[in-house]
Amino acid sequence: MDYPFLLFTFGFVCLSLMFGIFPPQEFWSSGLTLENALSRWLGSEEDSFVMYNIRRVSSTLLFVACLPFLYVFLAEHWYPEVSDAIKAWEYGSALLVSVFIATLSLAIAAGTAMWLSAASPDALGWSNSTTAVLLGKFACHLQLRSWWDVANQIDSEYKEIDKFTSILSGWNARTIVTRSWIIRVGLYRVDFARQDLCQLEVVRADSHSVSLQGDVTGAQFVTIKVHTDVEGVPDFCLRLNSREFDSFRGYVLAPIHVPDGVVLIKSVIEQFVIAFREQVSSNEPLSPEDFPDPPDNCAGCSLVPADVVLRKCCEGSNCVSCRCRPAWCTTCMGLWFAHQQVRLFWYEKVVD
């Protein structure tokens, strides 16, 4: 075999890895993924979350299974010496094994496609997929008719705006928390856990000086193991940036056990907000006569009542405090001040 053929082999392996097997973040950002190529057939994840991911996982597995056949097919058509060698059965047993594996992979892909899309008597299709089998176990535990009932519940909750979503660059895995479900969406598998039927435990926290998320001070990543109480449903692990841990905990109903040996480091922003809260609590509280009407919810998060106002402590005729009603909660006000400090820090660096 000559140099161009070796270059073709290297290029085929690299493109297969980056396009379908394990796409890097750059390919995801550019839309050069199998998921985008099949977007018409996959449909909309927002409209049908479960069916979308069943089709996505199945198409990814089928694509990987067809790669050996695709390699031999392209090599035979682009390089005549390969075609002549196949016809003459030259180059010994290595080429024979390659052709056999390519043919076998195509047969496995075709058989798997038929098996996955087959319908059971109580469903419309795809009942043999790993996701459908997994949801079927939840359906049995919850005494529902079929896995489609569970899927419809998940689809309905996924359409809601109030949910937790996180994705780590380079991991190709998302963490989604809805009202009733904790979901890990991977490239080749989707894991589910019902919130009232699981326990969560932090099993590891690793710190890194360099972060792909752009954290100036590095980052810490937390691995959380989800133990399910439903028989036959495997446990799975979530991986989050520690700065998202508090937000994740706010959406999870079950308590998260953190062992004594695991230390969660708070980000600089979180430390600033904690110090900001302590400073605000030490100030003179608002008088009920100043604002007799009950406060509205915070303009930032809309979750808690507004409980903080700005009062000037300067002197002189031009120093007049605003008599406006509270519009922000302490946490959101602290976050606003913290981000203003970050912007000022970068501005000073640019000016210097």
mmCIF file of C-alpha atoms in Angstrom:
data_model
loop_
_atom_site.group_PDB
_atom_site.id
_atom_site.type_symbol
_atom_site.label_atom_id
_atom_site.label_comp_id
_atom_site.label_asym_id
_atom_site.label_seq_id
_atom_site.Cartn_x
_atom_site.Cartn_y
_atom_site.Cartn_z
ATOM 1 C CA MET A 1 0.000 0.000 0.000
ATOM 2 C CA ASP A 2 1.298 3.497 -0.900
ATOM 3 C CA TYR A 3 1.420 6.742 1.044
ATOM 4 C CA PRO A 4 -1.893 8.213 -0.300
ATOM 5 C CA PHE A 5 -3.759 5.123 0.903
ATOM 6 C CA LEU A 6 -2.250 5.473 4.384
ATOM 7 C CA LEU A 7 -3.230 9.149 4.361
ATOM 8 C CA PHE A 8 -6.780 8.175 3.365
ATOM 9 C CA THR A 9 -6.918 5.676 6.244
ATOM 10 C CA PHE A 10 -5.707 8.264 8.732
ATOM 11 C CA GLY A 11 -8.203 10.842 7.466
ATOM 12 C CA PHE A 12 -11.083 8.363 7.564
ATOM 13 C CA VAL A 13 -10.312 7.420 11.166
ATOM 14 C CA CYS A 14 -10.042 11.077 12.268
ATOM 15 C CA LEU A 15 -13.275 12.117 10.541
ATOM 16 C CA SER A 16 -15.118 9.089 11.933
ATOM 17 C CA LEU A 17 -13.991 9.957 15.460
ATOM 18 C CA MET A 18 -14.795 13.662 15.189
ATOM 19 C CA PHE A 19 -18.053 13.396 13.230
ATOM 20 C CA GLY A 20 -19.826 10.451 14.832
ATOM 21 C CA ILE A 21 -17.912 8.451 17.445
ATOM 22 C CA PHE A 22 -16.828 11.249 19.800
ATOM 23 C CA PRO A 23 -17.333 14.742 18.313
ATOM 24 C CA PRO A 24 -15.179 17.462 19.927
ATOM 25 C CA GLN A 25 -16.650 20.735 21.129
ATOM 26 C CA GLU A 26 -15.483 22.537 17.971
ATOM 27 C CA PHE A 27 -17.536 20.201 15.774
ATOM 28 C CA TRP A 28 -20.570 20.639 18.039
ATOM 29 C CA SER A 29 -20.280 24.423 17.839
ATOM 30 C CA SER A 30 -19.950 24.329 14.047
ATOM 31 C CA GLY A 31 -22.865 21.921 13.625
ATOM 32 C CA LEU A 32 -20.665 19.254 11.977
ATOM 33 C CA THR A 33 -22.302 16.312 13.733
ATOM 34 C CA LEU A 34 -24.377 13.310 12.765
ATOM 35 C CA GLU A 35 -27.219 14.759 14.838
ATOM 36 C CA ASN A 36 -27.371 17.864 12.657
ATOM 37 C CA ALA A 37 -27.055 15.836 9.445
ATOM 38 C CA LEU A 38 -30.128 13.781 10.437
ATOM 39 C CA SER A 39 -32.091 16.675 11.942
ATOM 40 C CA ARG A 40 -35.049 16.256 9.557
ATOM 41 C CA TRP A 41 -35.519 12.594 10.457
ATOM 42 C CA LEU A 42 -34.847 13.075 14.168
ATOM 43 C CA GLY A 43 -37.468 15.788 14.516
ATOM 44 C CA SER A 44 -37.562 18.309 17.350
ATOM 45 C CA GLU A 45 -36.253 17.469 20.809
ATOM 46 C CA GLU A 46 -38.485 20.143 22.320
ATOM 47 C CA ASP A 47 -41.634 18.514 20.922
ATOM 48 C CA SER A 48 -40.754 14.872 21.617
ATOM 49 C CA PHE A 49 -37.744 14.504 23.896
ATOM 50 C CA VAL A 50 -37.838 10.724 24.345
ATOM 51 C CA MET A 51 -38.436 9.768 20.696
ATOM 52 C CA TYR A 52 -35.836 12.269 19.533
ATOM 53 C CA ASN A 53 -33.157 10.719 21.728
ATOM 54 C CA ILE A 54 -34.212 7.158 20.862
ATOM 55 C CA ARG A 55 -33.694 7.935 17.184
ATOM 56 C CA ARG A 56 -30.488 9.868 17.859
ATOM 57 C CA VAL A 57 -28.872 7.100 19.906
ATOM 58 C CA SER A 58 -30.000 4.410 17.454
ATOM 59 C CA SER A 59 -28.696 6.316 14.422
ATOM 60 C CA THR A 60 -25.353 6.940 16.149
ATOM 61 C CA LEU A 61 -24.938 3.227 16.944
ATOM 62 C CA LEU A 62 -25.890 2.256 13.392
ATOM 63 C CA PHE A 63 -23.450 4.785 11.957
ATOM 64 C CA VAL A 64 -20.606 3.376 14.054
ATOM 65 C CA ALA A 65 -21.552 -0.182 13.041
ATOM 66 C CA CYS A 66 -21.408 0.766 9.342
ATOM 67 C CA LEU A 67 -17.972 2.413 9.521
ATOM 68 C CA PRO A 68 -15.920 -0.731 8.628
ATOM 69 C CA PHE A 69 -18.081 -1.385 5.552
ATOM 70 C CA LEU A 70 -17.907 2.298 4.567
ATOM 71 C CA TYR A 71 -14.116 2.236 4.861
ATOM 72 C CA VAL A 72 -13.704 -0.830 2.621
ATOM 73 C CA PHE A 73 -16.295 0.508 0.159
ATOM 74 C CA LEU A 74 -14.550 3.886 -0.236
ATOM 75 C CA ALA A 75 -11.090 2.308 -0.410
ATOM 76 C CA GLU A 76 -12.217 -0.091 -3.138
ATOM 77 C CA HIS A 77 -13.714 2.696 -5.275
ATOM 78 C CA TRP A 78 -10.978 5.299 -4.780
ATOM 79 C CA TYR A 79 -7.950 3.001 -4.982
ATOM 80 C CA PRO A 80 -7.943 0.468 -7.873
ATOM 81 C CA GLU A 81 -5.150 -1.579 -6.278
ATOM 82 C CA VAL A 82 -7.415 -2.301 -3.311
ATOM 83 C CA SER A 83 -10.218 -3.458 -5.610
ATOM 84 C CA ASP A 84 -7.797 -5.687 -7.575
ATOM 85 C CA ALA A 85 -6.424 -7.113 -4.329
ATOM 86 C CA ILE A 86 -9.914 -7.942 -3.079
ATOM 87 C CA LYS A 87 -10.803 -9.689 -6.330
ATOM 88 C CA ALA A 88 -7.553 -11.657 -6.337
ATOM 89 C CA TRP A 89 -7.579 -12.232 -2.541
ATOM 90 C CA GLU A 90 -4.095 -10.857 -2.254
ATOM 91 C CA TYR A 91 -2.274 -9.371 0.745
ATOM 92 C CA GLY A 92 -2.966 -12.472 2.823
ATOM 93 C CA SER A 93 -5.462 -12.997 5.584
ATOM 94 C CA ALA A 94 -5.474 -9.370 6.833
ATOM 95 C CA LEU A 95 -7.457 -8.139 3.825
ATOM 96 C CA LEU A 96 -9.766 -11.153 3.998
ATOM 97 C CA VAL A 97 -10.507 -10.440 7.647
ATOM 98 C CA SER A 98 -11.144 -6.750 6.833
ATOM 99 C CA VAL A 99 -13.682 -7.602 4.131
ATOM 100 C CA PHE A 100 -15.363 -10.138 6.419
ATOM 101 C CA ILE A 101 -15.620 -7.615 9.269
ATOM 102 C CA ALA A 102 -16.987 -4.961 6.900
ATOM 103 C CA THR A 103 -19.673 -7.311 5.571
ATOM 104 C CA LEU A 104 -20.525 -8.520 9.071
ATOM 105 C CA SER A 105 -20.825 -4.949 10.375
ATOM 106 C CA LEU A 106 -23.290 -4.060 7.616
ATOM 107 C CA ALA A 107 -25.375 -7.148 8.383
ATOM 108 C CA ILE A 108 -25.352 -6.327 12.101
ATOM 109 C CA ALA A 109 -26.365 -2.720 11.383
ATOM 110 C CA ALA A 110 -29.273 -3.800 9.181
ATOM 111 C CA GLY A 111 -30.447 -6.400 11.690
ATOM 112 C CA THR A 112 -30.141 -3.976 14.583
ATOM 113 C CA ALA A 113 -32.160 -1.326 12.732
ATOM 114 C CA MET A 114 -34.999 -3.780 12.142
ATOM 115 C CA TRP A 115 -34.886 -5.041 15.723
ATOM 116 C CA LEU A 116 -34.816 -1.583 17.332
ATOM 117 C CA SER A 117 -37.706 -0.205 15.273
ATOM 118 C CA ALA A 118 -39.911 -3.262 15.854
ATOM 119 C CA ALA A 119 -43.148 -2.603 17.691
ATOM 120 C CA SER A 120 -44.450 -4.568 20.631
ATOM 121 C CA PRO A 121 -48.179 -5.365 20.917
ATOM 122 C CA ASP A 122 -48.759 -2.475 23.347
ATOM 123 C CA ALA A 123 -46.660 0.240 21.673
ATOM 124 C CA LEU A 124 -46.152 2.013 18.373
ATOM 125 C CA GLY A 125 -42.489 1.200 17.732
ATOM 126 C CA TRP A 126 -38.906 1.286 19.034
ATOM 127 C CA SER A 127 -39.910 -0.914 21.961
ATOM 128 C CA ASN A 128 -36.622 -2.828 21.786
ATOM 129 C CA SER A 129 -34.422 0.240 22.195
ATOM 130 C CA THR A 130 -32.508 0.585 25.461
ATOM 131 C CA THR A 131 -34.417 3.753 26.340
ATOM 132 C CA ALA A 132 -37.805 2.082 25.833
ATOM 133 C CA VAL A 133 -36.752 -0.943 27.892
ATOM 134 C CA LEU A 134 -35.530 1.354 30.672
ATOM 135 C CA LEU A 135 -38.762 3.368 30.711
ATOM 136 C CA GLY A 136 -40.733 0.118 30.645
ATOM 137 C CA LYS A 137 -39.241 -0.780 34.035
ATOM 138 C CA PHE A 138 -40.421 2.544 35.427
ATOM 139 C CA ALA A 139 -43.865 1.891 33.929
ATOM 140 C CA CYS A 140 -44.070 -1.472 35.732
ATOM 141 C CA HIS A 141 -42.985 0.074 39.028
ATOM 142 C CA LEU A 142 -45.464 2.967 38.704
ATOM 143 C CA GLN A 143 -48.220 0.592 37.487
ATOM 144 C CA LEU A 144 -48.636 2.372 34.161
ATOM 145 C CA ARG A 145 -49.801 0.723 30.962
ATOM 146 C CA SER A 146 -46.609 0.988 28.892
ATOM 147 C CA TRP A 147 -43.349 2.879 28.506
ATOM 148 C CA TRP A 148 -45.151 5.370 26.262
ATOM 149 C CA ASP A 149 -47.027 6.707 29.309
ATOM 150 C CA VAL A 150 -43.714 7.405 31.039
ATOM 151 C CA ALA A 151 -42.315 8.946 27.844
ATOM 152 C CA ASN A 152 -45.315 11.274 27.529
ATOM 153 C CA GLN A 153 -44.812 12.431 31.124
ATOM 154 C CA ILE A 154 -41.131 13.179 30.479
ATOM 155 C CA ASP A 155 -41.951 14.984 27.219
ATOM 156 C CA SER A 156 -44.508 17.142 29.014
ATOM 157 C CA GLU A 157 -42.090 18.131 31.784
ATOM 158 C CA TYR A 158 -39.229 18.774 29.347
ATOM 159 C CA LYS A 159 -41.350 21.390 27.555
ATOM 160 C CA GLU A 160 -41.590 23.409 30.763
ATOM 161 C CA ILE A 161 -39.291 26.409 31.013
ATOM 162 C CA ASP A 162 -38.382 25.860 34.662
ATOM 163 C CA LYS A 163 -35.815 23.045 34.482
ATOM 164 C CA PHE A 164 -32.099 22.588 35.104
ATOM 165 C CA THR A 165 -29.852 21.979 32.095
ATOM 166 C CA SER A 166 -26.084 21.650 32.060
ATOM 167 C CA ILE A 167 -23.502 20.469 29.539
ATOM 168 C CA LEU A 168 -19.757 20.130 29.975
ATOM 169 C CA SER A 169 -17.485 20.947 27.038
ATOM 170 C CA GLY A 170 -15.656 17.876 25.792
ATOM 171 C CA TRP A 171 -17.927 15.355 27.560
ATOM 172 C CA ASN A 172 -20.829 15.265 25.071
ATOM 173 C CA ALA A 173 -23.210 14.644 27.962
ATOM 174 C CA ARG A 174 -26.042 16.772 29.307
ATOM 175 C CA THR A 175 -27.660 16.798 32.716
ATOM 176 C CA ILE A 176 -31.362 17.679 32.805
ATOM 177 C CA VAL A 177 -33.556 17.968 35.898
ATOM 178 C CA THR A 178 -37.320 18.430 35.556
ATOM 179 C CA ARG A 179 -40.032 18.385 38.206
ATOM 180 C CA SER A 180 -40.013 14.591 38.516
ATOM 181 C CA TRP A 181 -36.988 13.286 36.594
ATOM 182 C CA ILE A 182 -33.204 13.401 36.588
ATOM 183 C CA ILE A 183 -31.853 12.656 33.096
ATOM 184 C CA ARG A 184 -28.359 12.127 31.752
ATOM 185 C CA VAL A 185 -28.224 12.460 27.953
ATOM 186 C CA GLY A 186 -25.104 10.773 26.566
ATOM 187 C CA LEU A 187 -23.935 10.135 23.044
ATOM 188 C CA TYR A 188 -24.802 6.418 23.117
ATOM 189 C CA ARG A 189 -27.215 6.167 26.039
ATOM 190 C CA VAL A 190 -29.867 8.107 27.951
ATOM 191 C CA ASP A 191 -30.270 7.398 31.688
ATOM 192 C CA PHE A 192 -33.338 8.240 33.763
ATOM 193 C CA ALA A 193 -34.098 8.418 37.470
ATOM 194 C CA ARG A 194 -37.374 9.449 39.047
ATOM 195 C CA GLN A 195 -36.756 12.025 41.758
ATOM 196 C CA ASP A 196 -38.921 10.347 44.403
ATOM 197 C CA LEU A 197 -37.274 6.969 43.713
ATOM 198 C CA CYS A 198 -33.575 7.789 43.939
ATOM 199 C CA GLN A 199 -30.746 8.907 46.214
ATOM 200 C CA LEU A 200 -27.816 11.110 45.232
ATOM 201 C CA GLU A 201 -24.259 11.023 46.516
ATOM 202 C CA VAL A 202 -21.186 13.056 45.625
ATOM 203 C CA VAL A 203 -18.449 10.511 44.938
ATOM 204 C CA ARG A 204 -15.641 12.766 43.691
ATOM 205 C CA ALA A 205 -14.609 16.391 43.276
ATOM 206 C CA ASP A 206 -11.531 17.141 41.174
ATOM 207 C CA SER A 207 -9.991 20.581 40.670
ATOM 208 C CA HIS A 208 -8.247 21.859 37.530
ATOM 209 C CA SER A 209 -6.161 24.983 37.008
ATOM 210 C CA VAL A 210 -7.348 25.312 33.385
ATOM 211 C CA SER A 211 -11.031 25.296 32.453
ATOM 212 C CA LEU A 212 -12.698 24.994 29.047
ATOM 213 C CA GLN A 213 -15.612 26.998 30.438
ATOM 214 C CA GLY A 214 -13.467 30.122 30.715
ATOM 215 C CA ASP A 215 -13.127 30.295 34.512
ATOM 216 C CA VAL A 216 -10.193 32.580 35.308
ATOM 217 C CA THR A 217 -9.352 30.797 38.563
ATOM 218 C CA GLY A 218 -9.729 27.266 37.182
ATOM 219 C CA ALA A 219 -12.616 24.944 37.868
ATOM 220 C CA GLN A 220 -13.768 22.110 40.050
ATOM 221 C CA PHE A 221 -15.905 19.287 38.675
ATOM 222 C CA VAL A 222 -18.231 17.216 40.825
ATOM 223 C CA THR A 223 -19.223 13.628 40.069
ATOM 224 C CA ILE A 224 -22.627 12.700 41.511
ATOM 225 C CA LYS A 225 -23.846 9.103 41.601
ATOM 226 C CA VAL A 226 -27.590 8.574 41.227
ATOM 227 C CA HIS A 227 -28.859 5.421 42.973
ATOM 228 C CA THR A 228 -32.283 4.278 41.747
ATOM 229 C CA ASP A 229 -34.775 2.238 43.786
ATOM 230 C CA VAL A 230 -36.474 0.700 40.737
ATOM 231 C CA GLU A 231 -35.473 -2.908 40.121
ATOM 232 C CA GLY A 232 -33.439 -3.425 36.970
ATOM 233 C CA VAL A 233 -32.638 0.269 36.455
ATOM 234 C CA PRO A 234 -28.855 0.816 36.639
ATOM 235 C CA ASP A 235 -27.226 3.590 38.618
ATOM 236 C CA PHE A 236 -25.464 6.323 36.693
ATOM 237 C CA CYS A 237 -23.165 9.279 37.339
ATOM 238 C CA LEU A 238 -23.573 12.981 36.587
ATOM 239 C CA ARG A 239 -20.659 15.358 36.148
ATOM 240 C CA LEU A 240 -21.163 19.044 36.909
ATOM 241 C CA ASN A 241 -19.105 22.156 37.352
ATOM 242 C CA SER A 242 -19.095 22.941 41.073
ATOM 243 C CA ARG A 243 -20.380 26.456 40.350
ATOM 244 C CA GLU A 244 -23.615 24.810 39.093
ATOM 245 C CA PHE A 245 -23.937 22.547 42.134
ATOM 246 C CA ASP A 246 -26.114 24.929 44.188
ATOM 247 C CA SER A 247 -28.440 25.494 41.225
ATOM 248 C CA PHE A 248 -28.646 21.723 40.645
ATOM 249 C CA ARG A 249 -29.416 21.123 44.302
ATOM 250 C CA GLY A 250 -32.266 23.636 44.088
ATOM 251 C CA TYR A 251 -34.039 21.513 41.453
ATOM 252 C CA VAL A 252 -33.465 18.132 43.118
ATOM 253 C CA LEU A 253 -36.033 16.978 45.677
ATOM 254 C CA ALA A 254 -33.882 14.335 47.387
ATOM 255 C CA PRO A 255 -30.986 15.387 49.647
ATOM 256 C CA ILE A 256 -27.486 15.055 48.190
ATOM 257 C CA HIS A 257 -25.062 13.224 50.463
ATOM 258 C CA VAL A 258 -21.570 14.750 50.491
ATOM 259 C CA PRO A 259 -18.962 12.534 52.241
ATOM 260 C CA ASP A 260 -16.575 14.114 54.724
ATOM 261 C CA GLY A 261 -13.593 13.527 52.431
ATOM 262 C CA VAL A 262 -15.106 15.508 49.545
ATOM 263 C CA VAL A 263 -14.553 19.268 49.679
ATOM 264 C CA LEU A 264 -16.553 21.494 47.335
ATOM 265 C CA ILE A 265 -14.697 24.705 46.531
ATOM 266 C CA LYS A 266 -16.852 27.759 46.009
ATOM 267 C CA SER A 267 -16.067 30.052 43.102
ATOM 268 C CA VAL A 268 -14.861 33.629 43.571
ATOM 269 C CA ILE A 269 -18.342 34.907 42.661
ATOM 270 C CA GLU A 270 -19.985 32.684 45.293
ATOM 271 C CA GLN A 271 -17.503 33.805 47.940
ATOM 272 C CA PHE A 272 -18.223 37.430 47.045
ATOM 273 C CA VAL A 273 -21.989 36.875 47.358
ATOM 274 C CA ILE A 274 -21.530 35.246 50.791
ATOM 275 C CA ALA A 275 -19.462 38.212 51.997
ATOM 276 C CA PHE A 276 -22.020 40.585 50.439
ATOM 277 C CA ARG A 277 -24.869 38.902 52.356
ATOM 278 C CA GLU A 278 -22.944 39.201 55.629
ATOM 279 C CA GLN A 279 -22.310 42.888 55.018
ATOM 280 C CA VAL A 280 -25.958 43.576 54.150
ATOM 281 C CA SER A 281 -27.195 41.720 57.238
ATOM 282 C CA SER A 282 -24.954 43.920 59.418
ATOM 283 C CA ASN A 283 -26.548 47.113 58.067
ATOM 284 C CA GLU A 284 -29.589 48.816 59.577
ATOM 285 C CA PRO A 285 -32.779 47.007 58.505
ATOM 286 C CA LEU A 286 -35.542 48.713 56.557
ATOM 287 C CA SER A 287 -38.349 50.350 58.524
ATOM 288 C CA PRO A 288 -41.889 49.054 57.853
ATOM 289 C CA GLU A 289 -43.115 52.664 57.741
ATOM 290 C CA ASP A 290 -40.915 53.355 54.710
ATOM 291 C CA PHE A 291 -42.552 50.652 52.583
ATOM 292 C CA PRO A 292 -45.908 49.568 54.076
ATOM 293 C CA ASP A 293 -46.970 47.511 51.044
ATOM 294 C CA PRO A 294 -45.593 43.967 50.687
ATOM 295 C CA PRO A 295 -42.597 43.811 48.290
ATOM 296 C CA ASP A 296 -42.810 42.303 44.838
ATOM 297 C CA ASN A 297 -40.677 39.353 43.776
ATOM 298 C CA CYS A 298 -37.057 40.041 42.880
ATOM 299 C CA ALA A 299 -36.590 41.570 39.411
ATOM 300 C CA GLY A 300 -33.597 39.306 38.837
ATOM 301 C CA CYS A 301 -34.690 35.783 39.808
ATOM 302 C CA SER A 302 -38.477 36.259 40.366
ATOM 303 C CA LEU A 303 -38.290 33.512 43.001
ATOM 304 C CA VAL A 304 -38.043 35.339 46.343
ATOM 305 C CA PRO A 305 -39.360 38.723 47.563
ATOM 306 C CA ALA A 306 -37.147 41.762 47.055
ATOM 307 C CA ASP A 307 -35.440 42.631 50.353
ATOM 308 C CA VAL A 308 -32.661 45.156 49.688
ATOM 309 C CA VAL A 309 -32.379 48.813 48.665
ATOM 310 C CA LEU A 310 -29.430 51.149 48.093
ATOM 311 C CA ARG A 311 -28.907 53.971 50.593
ATOM 312 C CA LYS A 312 -26.247 56.634 50.042
ATOM 313 C CA CYS A 313 -24.019 57.514 53.000
ATOM 314 C CA CYS A 314 -22.405 60.607 51.490
ATOM 315 C CA GLU A 315 -22.845 64.177 52.668
ATOM 316 C CA GLY A 316 -23.922 67.332 50.899
ATOM 317 C CA SER A 317 -26.963 68.727 49.127
ATOM 318 C CA ASN A 318 -26.418 66.573 46.050
ATOM 319 C CA CYS A 319 -26.382 63.351 48.080
ATOM 320 C CA VAL A 320 -29.996 62.170 47.967
ATOM 321 C CA SER A 321 -31.060 58.538 48.384
ATOM 322 C CA CYS A 322 -33.703 57.071 46.146
ATOM 323 C CA ARG A 323 -37.047 56.381 47.839
ATOM 324 C CA CYS A 324 -37.853 53.548 45.440
ATOM 325 C CA ARG A 325 -39.337 50.307 46.714
ATOM 326 C CA PRO A 326 -37.069 47.254 46.993
ATOM 327 C CA ALA A 327 -36.670 45.605 43.585
ATOM 328 C CA TRP A 328 -33.857 43.079 44.152
ATOM 329 C CA CYS A 329 -33.089 40.280 46.577
ATOM 330 C CA THR A 330 -29.746 40.222 48.375
ATOM 331 C CA THR A 331 -28.335 37.362 46.292
ATOM 332 C CA CYS A 332 -29.135 38.929 42.926
ATOM 333 C CA MET A 333 -27.828 42.312 44.053
ATOM 334 C CA GLY A 334 -24.604 40.619 45.180
ATOM 335 C CA LEU A 335 -24.289 38.835 41.856
ATOM 336 C CA TRP A 336 -24.758 42.129 40.012
ATOM 337 C CA PHE A 337 -22.041 43.818 42.091
ATOM 338 C CA ALA A 338 -19.723 40.813 41.597
ATOM 339 C CA HIS A 339 -20.069 40.863 37.818
ATOM 340 C CA GLN A 340 -19.468 44.617 37.800
ATOM 341 C CA GLN A 341 -16.201 43.968 39.642
ATOM 342 C CA VAL A 342 -15.209 41.340 37.061
ATOM 343 C CA ARG A 343 -15.896 43.764 34.205
ATOM 344 C CA LEU A 344 -13.872 46.474 35.971
ATOM 345 C CA PHE A 345 -11.002 44.018 36.515
ATOM 346 C CA TRP A 346 -10.802 43.134 32.819
ATOM 347 C CA TYR A 347 -11.153 46.798 31.808
ATOM 348 C CA GLU A 348 -8.216 47.765 34.022
ATOM 349 C CA LYS A 349 -6.125 44.953 32.534
ATOM 350 C CA VAL A 350 -6.863 46.177 28.999
ATOM 351 C CA VAL A 351 -6.070 49.801 29.919
ATOM 352 C CA ASP A 352 -2.800 48.844 31.588
#
